[in-house]
Each structure stands twice: as C-alpha cells, then as structure tokens.
mmCIF file of C-alpha atoms in Angstrom:
data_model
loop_
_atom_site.group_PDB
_atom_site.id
_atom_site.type_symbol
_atom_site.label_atom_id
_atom_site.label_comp_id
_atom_site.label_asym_id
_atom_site.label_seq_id
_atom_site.Cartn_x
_atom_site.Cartn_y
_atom_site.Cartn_z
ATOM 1 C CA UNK X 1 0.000 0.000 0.000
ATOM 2 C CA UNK X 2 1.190 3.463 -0.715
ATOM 3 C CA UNK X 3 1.560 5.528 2.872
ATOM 4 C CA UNK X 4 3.839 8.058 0.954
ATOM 5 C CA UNK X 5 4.640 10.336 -2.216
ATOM 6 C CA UNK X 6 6.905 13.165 -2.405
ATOM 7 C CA UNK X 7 6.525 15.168 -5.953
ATOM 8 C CA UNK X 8 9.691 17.165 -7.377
ATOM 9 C CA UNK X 9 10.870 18.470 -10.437
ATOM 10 C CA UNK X 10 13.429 17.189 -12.466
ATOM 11 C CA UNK X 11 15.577 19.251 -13.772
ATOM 12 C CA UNK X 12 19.663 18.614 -14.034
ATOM 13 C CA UNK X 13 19.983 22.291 -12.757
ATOM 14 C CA UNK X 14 18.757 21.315 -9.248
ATOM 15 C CA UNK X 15 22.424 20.073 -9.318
ATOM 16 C CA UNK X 16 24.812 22.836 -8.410
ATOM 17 C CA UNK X 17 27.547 21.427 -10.490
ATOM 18 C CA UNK X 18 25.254 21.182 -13.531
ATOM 19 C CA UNK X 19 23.839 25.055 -12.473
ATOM 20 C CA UNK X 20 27.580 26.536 -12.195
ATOM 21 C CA UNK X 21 26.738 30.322 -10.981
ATOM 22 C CA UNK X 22 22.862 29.884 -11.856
ATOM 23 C CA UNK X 23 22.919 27.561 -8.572
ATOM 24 C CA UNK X 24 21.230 29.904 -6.109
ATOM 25 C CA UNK X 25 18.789 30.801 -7.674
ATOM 26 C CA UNK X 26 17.057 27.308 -6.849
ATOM 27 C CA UNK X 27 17.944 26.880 -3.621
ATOM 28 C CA UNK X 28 14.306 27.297 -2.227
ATOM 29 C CA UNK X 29 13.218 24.342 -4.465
ATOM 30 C CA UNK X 30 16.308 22.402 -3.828
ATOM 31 C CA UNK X 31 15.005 22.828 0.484
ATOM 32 C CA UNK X 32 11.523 22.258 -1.159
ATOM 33 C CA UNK X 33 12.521 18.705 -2.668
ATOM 34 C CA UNK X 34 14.607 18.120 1.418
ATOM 35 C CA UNK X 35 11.149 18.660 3.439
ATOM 36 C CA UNK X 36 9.837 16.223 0.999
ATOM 37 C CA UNK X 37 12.221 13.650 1.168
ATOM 38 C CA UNK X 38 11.923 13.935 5.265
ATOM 39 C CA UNK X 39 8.467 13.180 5.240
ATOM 40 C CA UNK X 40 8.819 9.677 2.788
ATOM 41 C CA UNK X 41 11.331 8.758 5.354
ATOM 42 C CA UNK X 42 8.999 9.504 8.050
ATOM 43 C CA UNK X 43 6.606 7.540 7.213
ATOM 44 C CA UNK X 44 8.506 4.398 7.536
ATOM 45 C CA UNK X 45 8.374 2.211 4.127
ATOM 46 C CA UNK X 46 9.511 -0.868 3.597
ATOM 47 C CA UNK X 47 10.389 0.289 -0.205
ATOM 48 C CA UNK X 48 11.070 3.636 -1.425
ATOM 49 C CA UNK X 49 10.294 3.687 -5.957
ATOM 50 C CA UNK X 50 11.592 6.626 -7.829
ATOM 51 C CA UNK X 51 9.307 7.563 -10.547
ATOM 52 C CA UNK X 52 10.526 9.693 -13.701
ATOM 53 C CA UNK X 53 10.405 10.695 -17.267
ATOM 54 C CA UNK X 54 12.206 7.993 -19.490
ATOM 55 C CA UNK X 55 13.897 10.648 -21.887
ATOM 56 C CA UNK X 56 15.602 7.781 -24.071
ATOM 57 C CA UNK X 57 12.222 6.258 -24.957
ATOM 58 C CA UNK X 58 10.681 6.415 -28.343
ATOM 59 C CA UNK X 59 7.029 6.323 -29.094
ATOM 60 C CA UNK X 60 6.680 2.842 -29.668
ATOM 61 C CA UNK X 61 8.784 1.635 -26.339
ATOM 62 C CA UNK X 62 7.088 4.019 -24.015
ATOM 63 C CA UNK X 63 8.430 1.208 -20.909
ATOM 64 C CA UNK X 64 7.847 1.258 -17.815
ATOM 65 C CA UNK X 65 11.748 0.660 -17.705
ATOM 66 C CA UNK X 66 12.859 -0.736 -14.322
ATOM 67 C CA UNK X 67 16.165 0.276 -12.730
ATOM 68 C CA UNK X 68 17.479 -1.673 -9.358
ATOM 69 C CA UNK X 69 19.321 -0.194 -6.811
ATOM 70 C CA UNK X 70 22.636 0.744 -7.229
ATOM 71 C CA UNK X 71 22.217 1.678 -11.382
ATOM 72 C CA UNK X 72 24.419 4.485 -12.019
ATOM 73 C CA UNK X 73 24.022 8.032 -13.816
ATOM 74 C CA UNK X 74 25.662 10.676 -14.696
ATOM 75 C CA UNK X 75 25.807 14.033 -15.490
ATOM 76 C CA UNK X 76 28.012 14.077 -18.693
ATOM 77 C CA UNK X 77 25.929 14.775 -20.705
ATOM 78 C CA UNK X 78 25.109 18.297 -19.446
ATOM 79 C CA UNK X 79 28.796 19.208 -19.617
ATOM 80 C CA UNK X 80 29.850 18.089 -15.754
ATOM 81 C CA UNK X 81 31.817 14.769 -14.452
ATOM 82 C CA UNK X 82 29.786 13.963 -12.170
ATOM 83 C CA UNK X 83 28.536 10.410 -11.347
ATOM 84 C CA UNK X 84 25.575 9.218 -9.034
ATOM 85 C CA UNK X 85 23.813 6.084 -8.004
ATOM 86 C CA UNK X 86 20.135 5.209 -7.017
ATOM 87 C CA UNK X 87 19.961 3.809 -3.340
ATOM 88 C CA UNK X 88 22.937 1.364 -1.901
ATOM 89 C CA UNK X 89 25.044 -0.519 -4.153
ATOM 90 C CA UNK X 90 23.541 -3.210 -5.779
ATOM 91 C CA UNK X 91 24.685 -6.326 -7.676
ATOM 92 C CA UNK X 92 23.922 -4.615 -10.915
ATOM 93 C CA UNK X 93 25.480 -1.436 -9.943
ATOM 94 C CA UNK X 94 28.577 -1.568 -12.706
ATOM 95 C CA UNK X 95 26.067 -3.235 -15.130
ATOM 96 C CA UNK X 96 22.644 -2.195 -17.369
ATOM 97 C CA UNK X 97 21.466 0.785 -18.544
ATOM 98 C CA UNK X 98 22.295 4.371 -17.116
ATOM 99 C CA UNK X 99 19.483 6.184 -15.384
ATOM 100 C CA UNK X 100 17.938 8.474 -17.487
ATOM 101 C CA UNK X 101 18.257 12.201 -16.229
ATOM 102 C CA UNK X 102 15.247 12.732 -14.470
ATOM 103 C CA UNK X 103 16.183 9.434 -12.335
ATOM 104 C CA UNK X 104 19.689 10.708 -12.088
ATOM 105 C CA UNK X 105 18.204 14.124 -10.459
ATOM 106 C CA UNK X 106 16.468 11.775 -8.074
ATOM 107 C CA UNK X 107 19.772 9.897 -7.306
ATOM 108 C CA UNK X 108 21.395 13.067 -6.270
ATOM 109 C CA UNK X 109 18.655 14.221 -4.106
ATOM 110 C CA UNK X 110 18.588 10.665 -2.445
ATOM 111 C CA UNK X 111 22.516 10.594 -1.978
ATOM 112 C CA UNK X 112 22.332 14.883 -0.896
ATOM 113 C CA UNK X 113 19.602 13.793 1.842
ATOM 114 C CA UNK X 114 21.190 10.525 3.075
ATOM 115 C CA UNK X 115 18.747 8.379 2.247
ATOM 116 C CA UNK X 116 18.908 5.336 4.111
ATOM 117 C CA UNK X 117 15.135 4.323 5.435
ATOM 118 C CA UNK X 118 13.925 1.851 3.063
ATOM 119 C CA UNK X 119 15.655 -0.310 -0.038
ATOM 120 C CA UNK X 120 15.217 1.759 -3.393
ATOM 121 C CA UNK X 121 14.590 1.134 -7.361
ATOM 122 C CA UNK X 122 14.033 3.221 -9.970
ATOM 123 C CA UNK X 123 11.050 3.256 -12.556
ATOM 124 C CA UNK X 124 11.040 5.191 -15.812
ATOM 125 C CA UNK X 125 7.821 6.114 -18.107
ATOM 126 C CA UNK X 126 8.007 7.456 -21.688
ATOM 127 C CA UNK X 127 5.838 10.370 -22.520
ATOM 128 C CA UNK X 128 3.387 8.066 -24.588
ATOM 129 C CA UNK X 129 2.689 6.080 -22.222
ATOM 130 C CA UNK X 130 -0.880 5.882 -22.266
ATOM 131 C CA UNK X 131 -2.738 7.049 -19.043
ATOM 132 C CA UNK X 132 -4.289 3.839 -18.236
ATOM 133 C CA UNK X 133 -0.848 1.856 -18.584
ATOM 134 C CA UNK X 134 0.684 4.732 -15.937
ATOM 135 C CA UNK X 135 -2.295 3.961 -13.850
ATOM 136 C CA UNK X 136 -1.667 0.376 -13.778
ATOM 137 C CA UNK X 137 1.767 0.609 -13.285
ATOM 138 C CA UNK X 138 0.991 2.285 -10.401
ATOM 139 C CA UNK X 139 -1.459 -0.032 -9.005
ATOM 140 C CA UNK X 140 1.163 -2.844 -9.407
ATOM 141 C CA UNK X 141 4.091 -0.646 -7.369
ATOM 142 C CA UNK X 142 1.501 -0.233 -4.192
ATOM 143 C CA UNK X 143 0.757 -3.906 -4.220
ATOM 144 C CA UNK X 144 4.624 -4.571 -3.823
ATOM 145 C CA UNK X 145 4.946 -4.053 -0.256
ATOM 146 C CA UNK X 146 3.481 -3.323 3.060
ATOM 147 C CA UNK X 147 4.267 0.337 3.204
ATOM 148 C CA UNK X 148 5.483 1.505 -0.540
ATOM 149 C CA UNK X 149 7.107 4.957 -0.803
ATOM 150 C CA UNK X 150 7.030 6.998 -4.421
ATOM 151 C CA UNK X 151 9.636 9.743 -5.405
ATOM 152 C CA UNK X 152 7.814 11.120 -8.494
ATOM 153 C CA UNK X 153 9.944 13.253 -10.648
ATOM 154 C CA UNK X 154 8.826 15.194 -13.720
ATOM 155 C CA UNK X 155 8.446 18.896 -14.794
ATOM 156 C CA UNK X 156 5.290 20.993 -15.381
ATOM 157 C CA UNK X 157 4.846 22.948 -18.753
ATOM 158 C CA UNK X 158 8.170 24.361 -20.348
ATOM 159 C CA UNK X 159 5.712 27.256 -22.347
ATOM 160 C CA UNK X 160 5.238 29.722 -18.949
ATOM 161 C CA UNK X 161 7.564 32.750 -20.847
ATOM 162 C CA UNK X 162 8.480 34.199 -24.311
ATOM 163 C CA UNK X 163 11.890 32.435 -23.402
ATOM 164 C CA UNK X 164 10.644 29.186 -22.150
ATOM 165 C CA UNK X 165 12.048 26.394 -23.888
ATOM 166 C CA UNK X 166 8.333 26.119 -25.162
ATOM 167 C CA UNK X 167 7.877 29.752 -26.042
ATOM 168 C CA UNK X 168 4.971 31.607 -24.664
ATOM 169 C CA UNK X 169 1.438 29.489 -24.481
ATOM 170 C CA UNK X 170 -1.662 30.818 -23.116
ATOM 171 C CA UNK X 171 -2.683 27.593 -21.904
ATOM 172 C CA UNK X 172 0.536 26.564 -19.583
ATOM 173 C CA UNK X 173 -0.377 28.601 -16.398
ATOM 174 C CA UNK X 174 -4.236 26.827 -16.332
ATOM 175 C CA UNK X 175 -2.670 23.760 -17.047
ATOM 176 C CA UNK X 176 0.396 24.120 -14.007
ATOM 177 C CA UNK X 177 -2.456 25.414 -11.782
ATOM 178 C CA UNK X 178 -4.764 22.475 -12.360
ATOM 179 C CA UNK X 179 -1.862 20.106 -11.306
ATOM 180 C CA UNK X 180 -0.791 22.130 -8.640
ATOM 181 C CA UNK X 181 -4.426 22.292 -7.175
ATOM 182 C CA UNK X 182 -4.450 18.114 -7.619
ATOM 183 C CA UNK X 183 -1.203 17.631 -6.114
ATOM 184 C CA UNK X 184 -1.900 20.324 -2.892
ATOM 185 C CA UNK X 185 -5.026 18.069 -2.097
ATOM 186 C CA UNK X 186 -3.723 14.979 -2.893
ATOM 187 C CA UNK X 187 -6.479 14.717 -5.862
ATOM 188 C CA UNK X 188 -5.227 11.109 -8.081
ATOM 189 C CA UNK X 189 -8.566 11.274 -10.327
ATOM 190 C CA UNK X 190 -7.904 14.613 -11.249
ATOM 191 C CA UNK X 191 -4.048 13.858 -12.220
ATOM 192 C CA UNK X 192 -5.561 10.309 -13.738
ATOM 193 C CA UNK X 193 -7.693 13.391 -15.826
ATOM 194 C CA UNK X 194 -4.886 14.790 -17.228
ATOM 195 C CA UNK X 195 -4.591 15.354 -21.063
ATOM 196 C CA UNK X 196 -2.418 13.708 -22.048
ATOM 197 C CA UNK X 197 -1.877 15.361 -25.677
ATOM 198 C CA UNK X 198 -2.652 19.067 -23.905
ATOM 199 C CA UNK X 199 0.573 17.994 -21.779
ATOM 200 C CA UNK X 200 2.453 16.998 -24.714
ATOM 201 C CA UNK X 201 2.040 20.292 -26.753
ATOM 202 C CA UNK X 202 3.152 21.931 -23.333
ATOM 203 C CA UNK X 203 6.270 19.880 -22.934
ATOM 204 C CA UNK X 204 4.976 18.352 -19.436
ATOM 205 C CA UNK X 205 7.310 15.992 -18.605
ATOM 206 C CA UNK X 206 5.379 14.911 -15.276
ATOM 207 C CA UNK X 207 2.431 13.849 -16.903
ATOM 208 C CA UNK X 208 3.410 10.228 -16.744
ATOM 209 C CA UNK X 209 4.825 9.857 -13.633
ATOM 210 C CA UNK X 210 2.168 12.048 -11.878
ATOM 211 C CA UNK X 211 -0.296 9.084 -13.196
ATOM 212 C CA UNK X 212 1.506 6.549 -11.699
ATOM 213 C CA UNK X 213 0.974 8.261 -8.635
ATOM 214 C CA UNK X 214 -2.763 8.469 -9.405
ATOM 215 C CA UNK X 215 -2.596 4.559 -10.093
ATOM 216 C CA UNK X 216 -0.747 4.048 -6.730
ATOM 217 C CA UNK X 217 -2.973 6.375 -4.261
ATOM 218 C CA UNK X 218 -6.471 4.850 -5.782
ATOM 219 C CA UNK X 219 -8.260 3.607 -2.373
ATOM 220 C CA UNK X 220 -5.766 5.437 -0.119
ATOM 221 C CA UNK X 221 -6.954 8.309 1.773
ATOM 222 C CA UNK X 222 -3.435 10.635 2.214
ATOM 223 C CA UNK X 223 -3.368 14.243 2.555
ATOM 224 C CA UNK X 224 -1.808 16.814 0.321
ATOM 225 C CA UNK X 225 0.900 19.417 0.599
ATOM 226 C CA UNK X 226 2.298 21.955 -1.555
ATOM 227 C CA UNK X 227 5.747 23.154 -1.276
ATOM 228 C CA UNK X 228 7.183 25.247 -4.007
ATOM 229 C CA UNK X 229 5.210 26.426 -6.826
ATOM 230 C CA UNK X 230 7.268 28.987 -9.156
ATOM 231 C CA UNK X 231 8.423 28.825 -13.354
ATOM 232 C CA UNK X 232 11.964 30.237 -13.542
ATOM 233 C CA UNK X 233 13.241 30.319 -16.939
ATOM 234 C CA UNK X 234 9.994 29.855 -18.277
ATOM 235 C CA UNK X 235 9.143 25.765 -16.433
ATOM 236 C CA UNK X 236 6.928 25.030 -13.956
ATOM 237 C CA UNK X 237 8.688 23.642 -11.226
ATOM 238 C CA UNK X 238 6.215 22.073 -8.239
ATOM 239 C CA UNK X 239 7.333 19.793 -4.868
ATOM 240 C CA UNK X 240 4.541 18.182 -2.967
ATOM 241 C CA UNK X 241 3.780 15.677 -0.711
ATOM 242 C CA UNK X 242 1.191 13.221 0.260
ATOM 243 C CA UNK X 243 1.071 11.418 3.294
ATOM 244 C CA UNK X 244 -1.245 10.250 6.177
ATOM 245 C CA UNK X 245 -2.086 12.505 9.071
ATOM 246 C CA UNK X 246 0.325 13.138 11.465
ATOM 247 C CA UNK X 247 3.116 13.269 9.038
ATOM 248 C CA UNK X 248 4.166 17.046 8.936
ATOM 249 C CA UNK X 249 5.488 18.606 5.919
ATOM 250 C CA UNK X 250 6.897 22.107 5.805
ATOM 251 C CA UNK X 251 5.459 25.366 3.571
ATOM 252 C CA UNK X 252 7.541 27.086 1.277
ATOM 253 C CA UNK X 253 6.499 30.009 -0.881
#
C-alpha cells in the first residue's frame, strides 16, 4: 500500500555542479525537494520507488523501464563529471542501462539527503505512455509491499515565458495550476484526468509519472501538501507531498 509520495521536479539544474553560478537561484526548491524527502522517510516504508520521465524512450517503447538499486548516472551529458547512483550498491550497480536524467536528479537528491530508510529502485515512463498503462503501473508498485514509498519526478509545462524552452502558451499557467491544485489536495482522479496530448504540446514531462501516482494512491486516503510552486526560466517547477495525518510537511512560498 502506498503511505507516501513526495513530488519534485526534475531538472539537471537542481544540481549545483550542472547550475555553475545559476545555482542559487534554486535553492528554495532544492530545500523544497529536502522537506519532501523527510516526510517519505517519516513515514517508515519498507520500499522507497523513484518515478521519472524515461527521456531515451521512443514512441513505440514508451516502458515502464525498471532500474534496481545501485544503477548508475551521470551528469556528462550536461557538460559536468559527475557520477551518481540510485539507493545502496547493488549487484547490478557496474552493469545495465544508465538512469535516465530525471532518475539521475532523483539519485542526487537521495545521496544529498542521506537516504537510508527503506531499499530503493528506480522506474522510468516514456511520454506516450498511455494514461491507463501509468495507472496500472501504479497499481502494481503499491501492491509490492506493506508500506510503498514513491519519489515522483517530472516537470510541469516548459511554455510559462516568451523564453521558455516552449515559447509563450496561453494555456501553460491553467494547465500548471490544475496540477498544482491536484497535487496540494492529494487529488489522483484529477491527475488520472490529465490530457495527455494538452501535456504533450506543453512539454509536461510529469504527466506520466504524476499518473503513476494516481494509479498508486487509488483507495488510499493521504493528505496533500504543496511546497514550491514557481516557473523560472519559463518551467513550472512544483514539490509536494502526500502522506497520512500526522506526518508534517513544511510550507515554502
């Protein structure tokens, strides 16, 4: 059963390293993402699953890829030689596929935090994956364990500003809002609502992963939190958490 979710963005520049002299200028999300992370590990799972954006997939192999713990990423390809790993070393840590990016962010902020409460593994979902595959997907992680855990990674729109990577839409703000509202009240039919082409002509990479988290939370009763909300450079950037009463979670403007 799913007792936990922690939401944050994925973008390589929450990595100072990858940010260079840009780095302050996330800090606030980068404490937004910690506060998440403290409440997963408060509430005590048995099995923490990192949820993300599979970059490398194509529209016919849309996954769900699986990644154990100890895969390896990097940040190479963003111009920085810097290495990371998902959870404790494993027995396939030199071997297998390198975690895409968004898992790699997730990595860092798992390794920056200490993670250590519960045995980890990574899942990655293509952006065509459709909406009632994420679901399932999700269903299938919160029958794993006892008390299952989700990291979900994955970016609003990218069309917020004239110099988003998007460019300017009109529809990108409604859209962000309408997530943030669902993820602040802990609202899985409204992300299982999602458009799913909408999100696609707005560059959402979260879409996925958010319905996985849908999937997961169906017949839980966990309350929402929201964290950070802001776009810089033009994305729409939101941490959140979900979690039983009793569990506290910090605010963050």
């Amino acid at each position: 059963m799913l007792v936990a979710a922690a939401v944050c963005p994925c973008p390589p520049l929450l990595v100072p390293e990858v940010a260079a002299g840009a780095a302050p200028e996330l800090d606030t999300a980068r404490a937004a993402c910690a506060d998440a992370l403290d409440v997963l590990a408060a509430a005590r799972p048995d099995r923490l699953v990192v949820v993300g954006p599979d970059d490398g997939a194509g529209p016919g192999d849309a996954g769900p890829r699986t990644y154990p713990e100890g895969a390896r990423g990097s940040f190479r390809g963003f111009g920085v030689d810097l290495g990371v790993r998902l959870g404790r070393p494993g027995r396939d840590a030199g071997a297998g596929r390198e975690l895409p990016y968004a898992l790699a962010v997730a990595a860092w902020l798992l390794e920056r935090a200490g993670w250590a409460a519960a045995p980890v593994e990574g899942l990655a979902v293509g952006e065509a994956l459709a909406a009632e595959r994420c679901l399932d997907a999700g269903r299938e992680i919160a029958a794993r364990a006892g008390r299952v855990a989700l990291l979900v990674m994955g970016d609003a729109s990218a069309c917020r500003t004239l110099k988003a990577p998007g460019y300017l839409d009109e529809r990108a703000a409604p859209f962000d809002a309408a997530v943030a509202r669902a993820l602040g009240a802990a609202d899985a039919p409204a992300l299982a609502a999602l458009d799913a082409g909408l999100a696609r002509a707005l560059r959402v990479s979260g879409r996925a992963p958010w319905q996985v988290l849908a999937g997961a939370a169906q017949g839980t009763a966990l309350d929402g939190a929201l964290l950070y909300e802001d776009a810089p450079y033009g994305v729409g950037y939101l941490v959140a958490t979900w979690s039983r009463s009793g569990i506290p979670a910090g605010h963050r403007p």
